[in-house]
XYZ file of C-alpha atoms in Angstrom:
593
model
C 6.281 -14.654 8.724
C 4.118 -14.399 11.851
C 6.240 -11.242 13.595
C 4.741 -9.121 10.239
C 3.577 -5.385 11.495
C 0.954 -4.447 8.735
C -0.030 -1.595 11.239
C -3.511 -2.501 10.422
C -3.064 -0.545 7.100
C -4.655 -2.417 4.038
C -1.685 -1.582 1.443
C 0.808 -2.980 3.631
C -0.867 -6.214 4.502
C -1.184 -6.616 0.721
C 2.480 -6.652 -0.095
C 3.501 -9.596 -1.026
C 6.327 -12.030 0.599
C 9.404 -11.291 -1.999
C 9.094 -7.013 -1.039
C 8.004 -7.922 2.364
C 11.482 -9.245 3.187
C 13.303 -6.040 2.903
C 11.435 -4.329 5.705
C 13.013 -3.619 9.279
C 11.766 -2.683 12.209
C 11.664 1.088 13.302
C 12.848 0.687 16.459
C 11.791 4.153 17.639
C 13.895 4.355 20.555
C 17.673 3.946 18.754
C 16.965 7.738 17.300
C 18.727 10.065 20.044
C 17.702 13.173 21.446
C 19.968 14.756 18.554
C 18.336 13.426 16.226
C 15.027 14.536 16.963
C 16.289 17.939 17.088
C 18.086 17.451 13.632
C 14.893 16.950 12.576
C 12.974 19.480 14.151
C 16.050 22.252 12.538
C 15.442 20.701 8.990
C 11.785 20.552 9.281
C 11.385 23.939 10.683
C 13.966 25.821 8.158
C 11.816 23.417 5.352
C 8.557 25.390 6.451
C 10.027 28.561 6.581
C 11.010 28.416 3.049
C 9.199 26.148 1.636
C 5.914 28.026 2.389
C 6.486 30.439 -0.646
C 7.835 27.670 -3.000
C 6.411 24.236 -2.467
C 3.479 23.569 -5.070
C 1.743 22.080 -2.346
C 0.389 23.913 1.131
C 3.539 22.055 2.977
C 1.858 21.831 6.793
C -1.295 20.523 5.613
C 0.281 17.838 3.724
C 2.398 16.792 6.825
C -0.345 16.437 9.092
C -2.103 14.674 6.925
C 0.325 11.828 6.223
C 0.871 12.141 10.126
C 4.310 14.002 10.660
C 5.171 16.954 12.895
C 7.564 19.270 12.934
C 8.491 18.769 16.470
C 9.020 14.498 16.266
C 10.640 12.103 13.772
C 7.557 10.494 12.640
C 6.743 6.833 13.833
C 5.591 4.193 11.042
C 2.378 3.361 13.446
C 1.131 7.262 13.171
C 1.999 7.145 9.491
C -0.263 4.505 8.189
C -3.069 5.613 10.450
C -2.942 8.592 8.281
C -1.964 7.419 4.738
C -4.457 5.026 5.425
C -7.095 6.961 5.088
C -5.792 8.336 1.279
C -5.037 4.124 0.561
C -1.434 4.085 0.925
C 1.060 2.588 3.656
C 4.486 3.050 4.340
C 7.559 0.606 5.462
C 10.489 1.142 6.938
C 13.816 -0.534 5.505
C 17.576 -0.325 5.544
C 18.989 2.098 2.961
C 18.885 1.904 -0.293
C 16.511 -1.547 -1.865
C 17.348 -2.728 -5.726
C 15.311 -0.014 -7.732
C 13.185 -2.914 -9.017
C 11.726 -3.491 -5.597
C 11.700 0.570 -4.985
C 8.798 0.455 -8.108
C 6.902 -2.509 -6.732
C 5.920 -1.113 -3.450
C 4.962 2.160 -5.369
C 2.827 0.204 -7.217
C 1.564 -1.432 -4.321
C 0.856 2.374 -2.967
C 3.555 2.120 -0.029
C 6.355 4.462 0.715
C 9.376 3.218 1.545
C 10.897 4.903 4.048
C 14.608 4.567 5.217
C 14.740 4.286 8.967
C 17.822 5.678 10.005
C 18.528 9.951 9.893
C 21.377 11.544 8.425
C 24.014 12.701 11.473
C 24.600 16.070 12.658
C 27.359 16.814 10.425
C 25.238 15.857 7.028
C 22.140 17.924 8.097
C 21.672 20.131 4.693
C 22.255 16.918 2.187
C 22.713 13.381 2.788
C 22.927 10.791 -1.050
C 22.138 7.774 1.638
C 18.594 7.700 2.028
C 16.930 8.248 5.069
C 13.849 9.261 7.257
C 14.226 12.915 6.535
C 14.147 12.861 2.525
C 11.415 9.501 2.443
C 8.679 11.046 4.887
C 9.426 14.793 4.973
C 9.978 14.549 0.976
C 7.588 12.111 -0.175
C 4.470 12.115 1.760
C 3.368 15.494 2.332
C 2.120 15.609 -1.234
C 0.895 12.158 -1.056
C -2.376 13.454 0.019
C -2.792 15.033 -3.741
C -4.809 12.863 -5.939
C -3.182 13.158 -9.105
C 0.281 12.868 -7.459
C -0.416 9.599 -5.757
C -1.758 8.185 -8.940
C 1.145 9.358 -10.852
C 3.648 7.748 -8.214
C 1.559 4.129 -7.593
C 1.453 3.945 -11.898
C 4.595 5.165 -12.327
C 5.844 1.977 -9.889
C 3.799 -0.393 -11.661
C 5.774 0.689 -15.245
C 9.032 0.431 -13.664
C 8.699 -2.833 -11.684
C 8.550 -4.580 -15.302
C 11.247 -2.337 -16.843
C 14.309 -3.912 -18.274
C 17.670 -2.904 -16.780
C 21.204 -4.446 -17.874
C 23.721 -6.066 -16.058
C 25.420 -2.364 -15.252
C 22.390 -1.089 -13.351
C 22.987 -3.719 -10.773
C 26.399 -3.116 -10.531
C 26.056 0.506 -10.545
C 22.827 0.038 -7.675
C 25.552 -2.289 -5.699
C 28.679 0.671 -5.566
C 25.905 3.645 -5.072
C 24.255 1.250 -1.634
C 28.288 0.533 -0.394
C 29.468 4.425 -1.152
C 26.044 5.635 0.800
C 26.265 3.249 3.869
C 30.315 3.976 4.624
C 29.405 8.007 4.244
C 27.387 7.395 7.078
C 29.206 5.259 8.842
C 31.135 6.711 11.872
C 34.769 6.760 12.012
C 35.413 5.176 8.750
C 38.497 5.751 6.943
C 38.477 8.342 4.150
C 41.120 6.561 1.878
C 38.153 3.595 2.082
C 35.018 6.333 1.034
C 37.817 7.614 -1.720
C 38.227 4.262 -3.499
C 34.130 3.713 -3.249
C 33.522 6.860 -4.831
C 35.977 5.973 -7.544
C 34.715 2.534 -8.498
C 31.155 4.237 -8.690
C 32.635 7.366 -10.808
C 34.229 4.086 -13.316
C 30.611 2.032 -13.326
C 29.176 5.630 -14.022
C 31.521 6.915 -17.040
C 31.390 2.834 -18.232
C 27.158 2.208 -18.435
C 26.930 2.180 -22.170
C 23.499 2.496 -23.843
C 21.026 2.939 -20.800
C 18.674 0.915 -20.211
C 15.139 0.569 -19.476
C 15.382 1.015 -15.889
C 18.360 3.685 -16.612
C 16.061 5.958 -18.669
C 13.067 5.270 -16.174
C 15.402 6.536 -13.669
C 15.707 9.657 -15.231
C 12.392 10.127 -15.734
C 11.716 8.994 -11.740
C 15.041 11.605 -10.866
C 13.834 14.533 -12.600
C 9.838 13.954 -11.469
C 9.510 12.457 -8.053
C 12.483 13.910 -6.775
C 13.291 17.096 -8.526
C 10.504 18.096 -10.073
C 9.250 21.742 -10.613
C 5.707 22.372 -11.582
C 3.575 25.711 -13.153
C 5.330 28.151 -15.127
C 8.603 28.257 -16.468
C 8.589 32.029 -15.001
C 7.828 31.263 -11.519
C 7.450 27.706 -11.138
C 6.722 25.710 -7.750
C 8.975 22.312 -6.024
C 7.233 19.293 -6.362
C 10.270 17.130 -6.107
C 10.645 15.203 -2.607
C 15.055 15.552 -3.527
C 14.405 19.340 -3.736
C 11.853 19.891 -0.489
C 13.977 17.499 1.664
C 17.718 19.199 1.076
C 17.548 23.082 3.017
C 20.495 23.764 0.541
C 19.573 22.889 -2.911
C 15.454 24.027 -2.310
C 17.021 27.829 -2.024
C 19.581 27.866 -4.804
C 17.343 25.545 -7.652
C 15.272 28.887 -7.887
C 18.009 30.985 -9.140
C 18.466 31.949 -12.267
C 21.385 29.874 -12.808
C 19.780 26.560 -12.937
C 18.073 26.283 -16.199
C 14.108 25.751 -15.960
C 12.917 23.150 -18.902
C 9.497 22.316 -20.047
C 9.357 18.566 -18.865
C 8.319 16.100 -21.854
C 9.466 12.931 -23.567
C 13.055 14.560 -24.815
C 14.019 14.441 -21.014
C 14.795 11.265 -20.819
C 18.135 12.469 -22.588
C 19.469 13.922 -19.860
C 21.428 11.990 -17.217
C 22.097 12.895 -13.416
C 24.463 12.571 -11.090
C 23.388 12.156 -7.682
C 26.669 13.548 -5.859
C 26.431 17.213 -7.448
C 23.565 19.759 -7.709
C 21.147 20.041 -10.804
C 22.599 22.147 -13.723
C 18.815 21.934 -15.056
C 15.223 20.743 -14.065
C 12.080 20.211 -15.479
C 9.104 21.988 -15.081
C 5.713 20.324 -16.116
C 2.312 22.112 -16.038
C 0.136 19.349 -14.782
C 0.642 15.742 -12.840
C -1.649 14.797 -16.243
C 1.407 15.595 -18.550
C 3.579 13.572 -16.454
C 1.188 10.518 -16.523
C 1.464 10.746 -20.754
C 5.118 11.030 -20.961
C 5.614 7.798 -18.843
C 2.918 6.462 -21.043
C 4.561 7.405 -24.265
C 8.091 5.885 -22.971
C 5.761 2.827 -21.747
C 5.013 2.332 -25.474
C 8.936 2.037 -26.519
C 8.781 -0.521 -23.417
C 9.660 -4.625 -24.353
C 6.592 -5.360 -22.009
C 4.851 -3.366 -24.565
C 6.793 -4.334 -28.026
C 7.364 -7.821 -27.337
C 9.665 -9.582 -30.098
C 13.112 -9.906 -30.754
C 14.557 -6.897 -29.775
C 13.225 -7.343 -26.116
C 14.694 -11.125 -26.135
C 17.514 -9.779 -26.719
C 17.324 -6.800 -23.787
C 16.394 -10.011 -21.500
C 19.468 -11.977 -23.027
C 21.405 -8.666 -21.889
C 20.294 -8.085 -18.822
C 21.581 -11.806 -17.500
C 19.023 -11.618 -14.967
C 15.650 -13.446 -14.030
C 13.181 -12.391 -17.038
C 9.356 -13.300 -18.317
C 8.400 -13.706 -22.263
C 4.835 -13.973 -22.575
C 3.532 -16.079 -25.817
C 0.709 -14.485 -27.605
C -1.250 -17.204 -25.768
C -0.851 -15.801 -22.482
C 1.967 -18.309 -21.374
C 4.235 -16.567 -19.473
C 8.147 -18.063 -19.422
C 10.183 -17.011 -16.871
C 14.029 -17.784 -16.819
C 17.641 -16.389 -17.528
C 17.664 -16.089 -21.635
C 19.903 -16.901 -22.966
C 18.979 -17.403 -26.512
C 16.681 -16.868 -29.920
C 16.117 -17.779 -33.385
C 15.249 -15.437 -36.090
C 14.004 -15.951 -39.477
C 14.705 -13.305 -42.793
C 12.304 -11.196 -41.252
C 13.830 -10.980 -37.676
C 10.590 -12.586 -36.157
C 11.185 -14.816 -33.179
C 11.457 -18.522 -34.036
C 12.242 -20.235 -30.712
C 13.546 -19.300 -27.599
C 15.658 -20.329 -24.730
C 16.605 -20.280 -20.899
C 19.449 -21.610 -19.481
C 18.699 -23.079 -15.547
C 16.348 -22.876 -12.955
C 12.953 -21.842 -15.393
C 9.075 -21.729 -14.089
C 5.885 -21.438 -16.550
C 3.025 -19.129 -15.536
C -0.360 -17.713 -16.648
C -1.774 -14.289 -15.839
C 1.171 -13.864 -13.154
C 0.269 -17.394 -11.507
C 2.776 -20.611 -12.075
C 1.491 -23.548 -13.470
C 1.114 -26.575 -11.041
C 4.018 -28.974 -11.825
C 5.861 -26.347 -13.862
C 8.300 -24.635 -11.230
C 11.913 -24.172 -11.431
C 12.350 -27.263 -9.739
C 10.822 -29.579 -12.791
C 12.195 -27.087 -15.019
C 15.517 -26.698 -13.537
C 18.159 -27.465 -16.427
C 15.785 -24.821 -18.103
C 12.875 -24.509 -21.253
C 13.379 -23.719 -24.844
C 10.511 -24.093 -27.317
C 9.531 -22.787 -30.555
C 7.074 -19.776 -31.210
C 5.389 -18.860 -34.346
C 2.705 -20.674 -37.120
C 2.261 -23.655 -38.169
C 3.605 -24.259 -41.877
C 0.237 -23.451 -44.371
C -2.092 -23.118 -42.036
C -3.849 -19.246 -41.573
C -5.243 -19.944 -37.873
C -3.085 -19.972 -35.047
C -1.883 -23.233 -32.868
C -2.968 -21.924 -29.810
C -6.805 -21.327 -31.304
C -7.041 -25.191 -32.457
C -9.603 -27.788 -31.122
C -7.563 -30.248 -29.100
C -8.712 -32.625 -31.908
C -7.039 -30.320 -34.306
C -3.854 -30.971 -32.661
C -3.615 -34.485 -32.049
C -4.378 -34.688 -35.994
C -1.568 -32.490 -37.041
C 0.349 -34.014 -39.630
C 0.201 -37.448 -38.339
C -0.301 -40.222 -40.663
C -0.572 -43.237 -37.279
C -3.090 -42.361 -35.051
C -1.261 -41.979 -32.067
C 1.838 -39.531 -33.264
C 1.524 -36.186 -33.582
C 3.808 -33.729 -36.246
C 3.666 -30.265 -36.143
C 5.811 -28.296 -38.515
C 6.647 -24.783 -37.697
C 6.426 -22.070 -40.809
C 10.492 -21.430 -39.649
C 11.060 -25.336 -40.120
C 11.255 -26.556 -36.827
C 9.389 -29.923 -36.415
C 8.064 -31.380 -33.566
C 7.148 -35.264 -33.584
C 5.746 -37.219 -30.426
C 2.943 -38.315 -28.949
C 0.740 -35.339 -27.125
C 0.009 -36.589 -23.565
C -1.388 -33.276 -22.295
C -3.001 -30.233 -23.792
C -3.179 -27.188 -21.040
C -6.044 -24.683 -21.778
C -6.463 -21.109 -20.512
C -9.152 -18.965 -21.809
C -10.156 -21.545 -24.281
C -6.775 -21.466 -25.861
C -3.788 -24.100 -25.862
C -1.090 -22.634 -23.957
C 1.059 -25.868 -23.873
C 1.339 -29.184 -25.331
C 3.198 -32.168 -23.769
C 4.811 -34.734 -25.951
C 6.470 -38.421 -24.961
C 8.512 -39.996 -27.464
C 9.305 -36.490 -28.880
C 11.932 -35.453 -30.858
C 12.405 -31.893 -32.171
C 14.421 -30.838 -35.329
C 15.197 -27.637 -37.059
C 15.149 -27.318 -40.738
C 18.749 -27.792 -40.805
C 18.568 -31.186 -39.112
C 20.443 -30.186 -35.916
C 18.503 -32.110 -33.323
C 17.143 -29.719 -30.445
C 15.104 -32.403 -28.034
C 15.492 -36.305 -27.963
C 12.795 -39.288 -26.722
C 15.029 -40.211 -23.911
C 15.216 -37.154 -22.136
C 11.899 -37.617 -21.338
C 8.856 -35.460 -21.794
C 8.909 -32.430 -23.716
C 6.757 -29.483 -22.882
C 6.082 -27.128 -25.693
C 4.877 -23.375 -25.019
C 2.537 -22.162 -27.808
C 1.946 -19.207 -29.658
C 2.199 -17.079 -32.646
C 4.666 -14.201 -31.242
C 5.914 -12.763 -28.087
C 4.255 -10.108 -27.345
C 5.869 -8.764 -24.216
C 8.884 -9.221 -22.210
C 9.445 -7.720 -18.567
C 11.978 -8.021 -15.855
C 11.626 -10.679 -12.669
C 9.706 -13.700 -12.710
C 5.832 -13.351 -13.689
C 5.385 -15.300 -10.566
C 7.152 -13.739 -7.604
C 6.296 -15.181 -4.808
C 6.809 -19.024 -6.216
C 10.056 -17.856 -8.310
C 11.855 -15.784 -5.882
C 14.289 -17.543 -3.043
C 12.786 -15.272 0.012
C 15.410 -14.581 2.544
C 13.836 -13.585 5.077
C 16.359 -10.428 6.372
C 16.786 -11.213 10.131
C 15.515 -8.482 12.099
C 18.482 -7.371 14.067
C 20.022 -5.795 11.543
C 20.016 -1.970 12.471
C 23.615 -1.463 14.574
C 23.154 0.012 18.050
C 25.833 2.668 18.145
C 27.446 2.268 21.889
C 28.228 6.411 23.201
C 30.006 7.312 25.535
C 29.388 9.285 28.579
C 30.345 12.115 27.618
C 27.942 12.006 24.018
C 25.457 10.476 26.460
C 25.939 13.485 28.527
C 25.393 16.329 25.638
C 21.961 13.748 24.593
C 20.770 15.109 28.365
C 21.279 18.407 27.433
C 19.504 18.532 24.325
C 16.520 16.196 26.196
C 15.940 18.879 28.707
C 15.984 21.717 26.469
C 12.896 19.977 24.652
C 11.301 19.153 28.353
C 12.347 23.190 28.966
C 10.314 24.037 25.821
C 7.529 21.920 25.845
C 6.471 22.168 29.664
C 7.414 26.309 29.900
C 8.900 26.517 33.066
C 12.533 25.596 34.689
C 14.148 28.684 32.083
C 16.577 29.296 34.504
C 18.510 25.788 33.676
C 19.350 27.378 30.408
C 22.181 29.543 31.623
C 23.988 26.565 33.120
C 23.236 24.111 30.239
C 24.895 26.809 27.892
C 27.990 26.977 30.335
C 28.327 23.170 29.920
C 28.052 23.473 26.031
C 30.806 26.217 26.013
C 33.237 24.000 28.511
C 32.561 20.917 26.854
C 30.667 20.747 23.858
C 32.527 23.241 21.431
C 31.638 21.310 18.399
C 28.015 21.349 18.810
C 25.809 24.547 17.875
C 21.862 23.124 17.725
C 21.660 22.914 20.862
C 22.904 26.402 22.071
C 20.320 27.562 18.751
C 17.453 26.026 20.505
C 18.755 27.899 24.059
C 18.330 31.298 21.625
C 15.072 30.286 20.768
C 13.460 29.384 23.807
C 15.183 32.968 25.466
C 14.549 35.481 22.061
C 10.875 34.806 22.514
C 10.524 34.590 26.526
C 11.972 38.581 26.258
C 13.472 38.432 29.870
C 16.603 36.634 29.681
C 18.555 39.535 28.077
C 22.085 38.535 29.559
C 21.877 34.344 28.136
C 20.352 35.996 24.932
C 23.242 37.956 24.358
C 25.701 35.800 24.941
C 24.068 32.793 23.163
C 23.991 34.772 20.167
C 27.549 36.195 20.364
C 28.741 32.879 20.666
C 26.657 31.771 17.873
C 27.439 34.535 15.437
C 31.626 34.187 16.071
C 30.866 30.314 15.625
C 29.241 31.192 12.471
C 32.211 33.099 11.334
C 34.677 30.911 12.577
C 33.465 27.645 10.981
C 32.710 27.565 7.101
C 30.942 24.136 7.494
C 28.570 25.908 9.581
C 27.961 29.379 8.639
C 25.119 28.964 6.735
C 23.444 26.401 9.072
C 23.814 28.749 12.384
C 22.449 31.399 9.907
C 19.662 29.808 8.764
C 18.826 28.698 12.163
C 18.832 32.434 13.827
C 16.802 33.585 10.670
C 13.848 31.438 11.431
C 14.577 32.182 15.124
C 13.816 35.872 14.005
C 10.898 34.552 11.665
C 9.430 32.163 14.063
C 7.687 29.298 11.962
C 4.943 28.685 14.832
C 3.067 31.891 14.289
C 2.724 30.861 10.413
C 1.944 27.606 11.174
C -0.749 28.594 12.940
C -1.742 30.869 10.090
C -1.623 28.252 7.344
């Protein structure tokens, strides 16, 4: 892939190829001059409240991930600056499979959506995007126990089980997300989407893995509350990125919880506010409840029951063998003797062998392709395990000629052929391969046959874990390679390319000081023209409240703004908000900070 940015930042050039192709370009230039003053409103109402609430000292934060108020950040400035703490950050389009979402935390790299929630959508947007990923997520990347939190928290959840319904559920939450904001589109279209997703929702059964990660993720890293249940502090990047729900979580209304394992109980849904959230005392705490789920984890249990999660989940999974021989495949089935241990195993298609997270030469899902079944457990009488014999050992096993070898499983599976290959790893057998082999269970039903060739046979007492994806990513996974012109140019007209002017030269207005007497006519052409638009007459207030001489424009600005304010419900409370940090300026406190 040699048109790769890494931004010289070590975490990104570490990512490997399979999370590598979900990342877009930035392309800086497609966000308007409306957009960078949608984000300099959120950001500046953000710091205005969020001083007194945040856990973390909110400015500080910013500047040290690299992000202003005044610009939407660019990826280049960002991993100069999360460099420096070891993490990175990506830009991609919407939502990724959550699977992929935990990888790159592991990996210590944000994933940032590139595109920014439209004017209309400025206090809460359920797509992702460059507002809620930088301004949410990195300011408090710079804390320590946070980070550490967030990168082990990804490296959990990247081998968490999830079922079929999580994908389907992921799929109708990424189509609802990109057609909300999508221009034009037609609400009888956004009204069906949000129905299928309400039927996946109601119809998820017992969550899974993944499912009650997610809850765990939801009410942590994104709506987390931290200190006292009295007067505790946001945490949570969903909170400190949406100017509505920061302000109303704190009332009294919205129950305050002491964050531990029971939370996992308690769904969300992502299209309503939070009826409750959780407040934990330390990032420690949060670190040992993931750890206690962890231990209910099949990457942790291993056995039958997390067979059967991977049979469920009818998607790419790895069992690992007690000998470290990792089989990745779609399951598809087990046996089980009176005690419910694990007898055998099966997958069903394309199938790939692997040791500590590396594929075997010679055992990809090419040779395997028709896919792998083999039996796990003891020998029959013998106390040591198979994968601890001499190579000797083996080749003797129950054989009475010298060149056939019999191995007879404690579950009665028998295995009789002639070994042609014993693989070692650590000094123990991980696999044996047989010619001339036939396999048998004790009922007689024949499981392999000499003519279809060599038979490979994993070894091991147990399985002791099983996680989701192939141990072996990169060599598993088909990379596609996501073309880079993905993100769609919207074409505007003159007349929206016209009011993009306007807003430019109120920014050149503020930022160079002079040419204040433009304002009055740029205000004249928002009145005539523009009647739907109110930032930009807000910034006009802002630059004349503080200059003190324009008293006419002032007036009138804010006359207009106040019987806008009244006049249109959806945008009373942002015209409010916007005059009461007008009236509070935020640059006096940032310099106080």
């Amino acid at each position: 892939m040699s048109h790769f940015n890494d931004f010289n930042n070590a975490q990104v050039a570490k990512l490997p190829k399979h999370l590598k192709q979900f990342i877009v370009a930035q392309n800086y230039e497609k966000y308007t001059p409306i957009d960078q003053a949608v984000w300099r409103y959120v950001m500046r109402q953000n710091y205005s409240y969020l001083k007194n609430v945040a856990y973390y000292p909110y400015i500080k934060g910013l500047q040290r991930a690299g992000l202003s108020i005044e610009y939407i950040p660019d990826l280049q400035t960002m991993n100069d600056n999360l460099g420096k703490i070891g993490w990175g950050a990506v830009t991609v389009d919407g939502f990724i499979p959550p699977a992929a979402f935990m990888e790159y935390q592991a990996y210590r790299v944000l994933v940032i959506a590139a595109d920014i929630r439209q004017i209309n959508h400025i206090e809460y947007t359920p797509a992702p995007d460059i507002i809620h990923e930088s301004a949410g997520h990195a300011p408090i990347i710079a804390d320590t126990d946070y980070n550490n939190y967030l990168s082990y928290f990804g490296s959990i959840g990247a081998k968490a089980m999830f079922s079929a319904k999580d994908f389907e559920l992921y799929e109708a939450i990424r189509k609802l997300s990109i057609l909300k904001e999508a221009v034009d589109v037609d609400e009888s279209l956004i009204a069906k989407a949000e129905k299928e997703l309400r039927y996946i929702n109601e119809n998820m059964g017992e969550p899974s893995e993944m499912a009650l990660l997610g809850r765990l993720h939801w009410w942590t890293v994104e709506y987390g509350l931290i200190g006292t249940l009295e007067n505790p502090k946001i945490y949570g990047a969903g909170l400190l990125s949406s100017i509505g729900e920061s302000a109303s979580c704190m009332q009294n209304d919205v129950e305050k919880i002491w964050y531990n394992i029971d939370t996992i109980n308690y769904a969300y849904d992502i299209t309503k506010p939070q009826p409750q959230l959780f407040v934990t005392e330390t990032f420690q705490n949060l670190i040992d409840v993931l750890e206690s789920f962890a231990d209910t984890m099949a990457f942790r249990v291993g056995g039958a029951e997390s067979i059967m999660k991977a049979i469920a989940c009818k998607n790419i999974a790895t069992a690992v063998y007690s000998s470290g021989l990792q089989v990745s495949g779609l399951f598809t089935d087990l046996g089980l003797n009176v005690a419910d241990d694990v007898t055998f195993i099966k997958t069903t298609g394309p199938s790939a062998l692997a040791f500590a997270e590396k594929q075997l030469d010679n055992h990809g899902k090419n040779y395997h392709k028709d896919g792998f079944s083999s039996p796990v457990g003891k020998l029959k009488n013998s106390t040591k395990s198979l994968e601890n014999y001499s190579d000797e050992e083996i080749r003797a096993s129950g054989s009475d000629s010298g060149n056939s070898t019999k191995l007879t499983f404690e579950s009665g599976i028998v295995v009789n052929g002639e070994v042609i290959n014993i693989l070692r790893k650590d000094e123990k057998a991980i696999l044996i391969t047989f010619k001339n082999c036939t396999v048998t269970e004790s009922n007689g039903n024949i499981l392999f046959k000499p003519e279809w060739g060599v038979y490979d046979m994993a070894v091991g007492d147990k399985i002791v874990s099983v996680f989701n994806g192939a141990a072996d990513k990169d060599a598993f996974e088909e990379i596609t390679l996501i073309s880079l012109e993905q993100t769609q140019h919207i074409a505007y007209d003159d007349k929206t390319l016209n009011l993009h002017q306007l807003y430019k030269t109120v920014r050149e207005i503020r930022e160079g000081g002079e040419n204040l007497d433009q304002l009055t006519e740029i205000f004249n052409q928002l009145k005539s023209n523009y009647r739907q638009d109110w930032l930009c007459a807000l910034e006009i207030l802002e630059l004349v409240y503080h200059k003190k001489i324009y008293h006419q424009l002032e007036k009138e600005v804010q006359i207009y703004l106040e019987l806008k304010a009244g006049r249109e419900p959806d945008h009373h409370k942002l015209i409010s908000d916007g005059l009461h940090v007008i009236k509070n300026p935020v640059s006096q406190l940032i310099a106080n900070d």
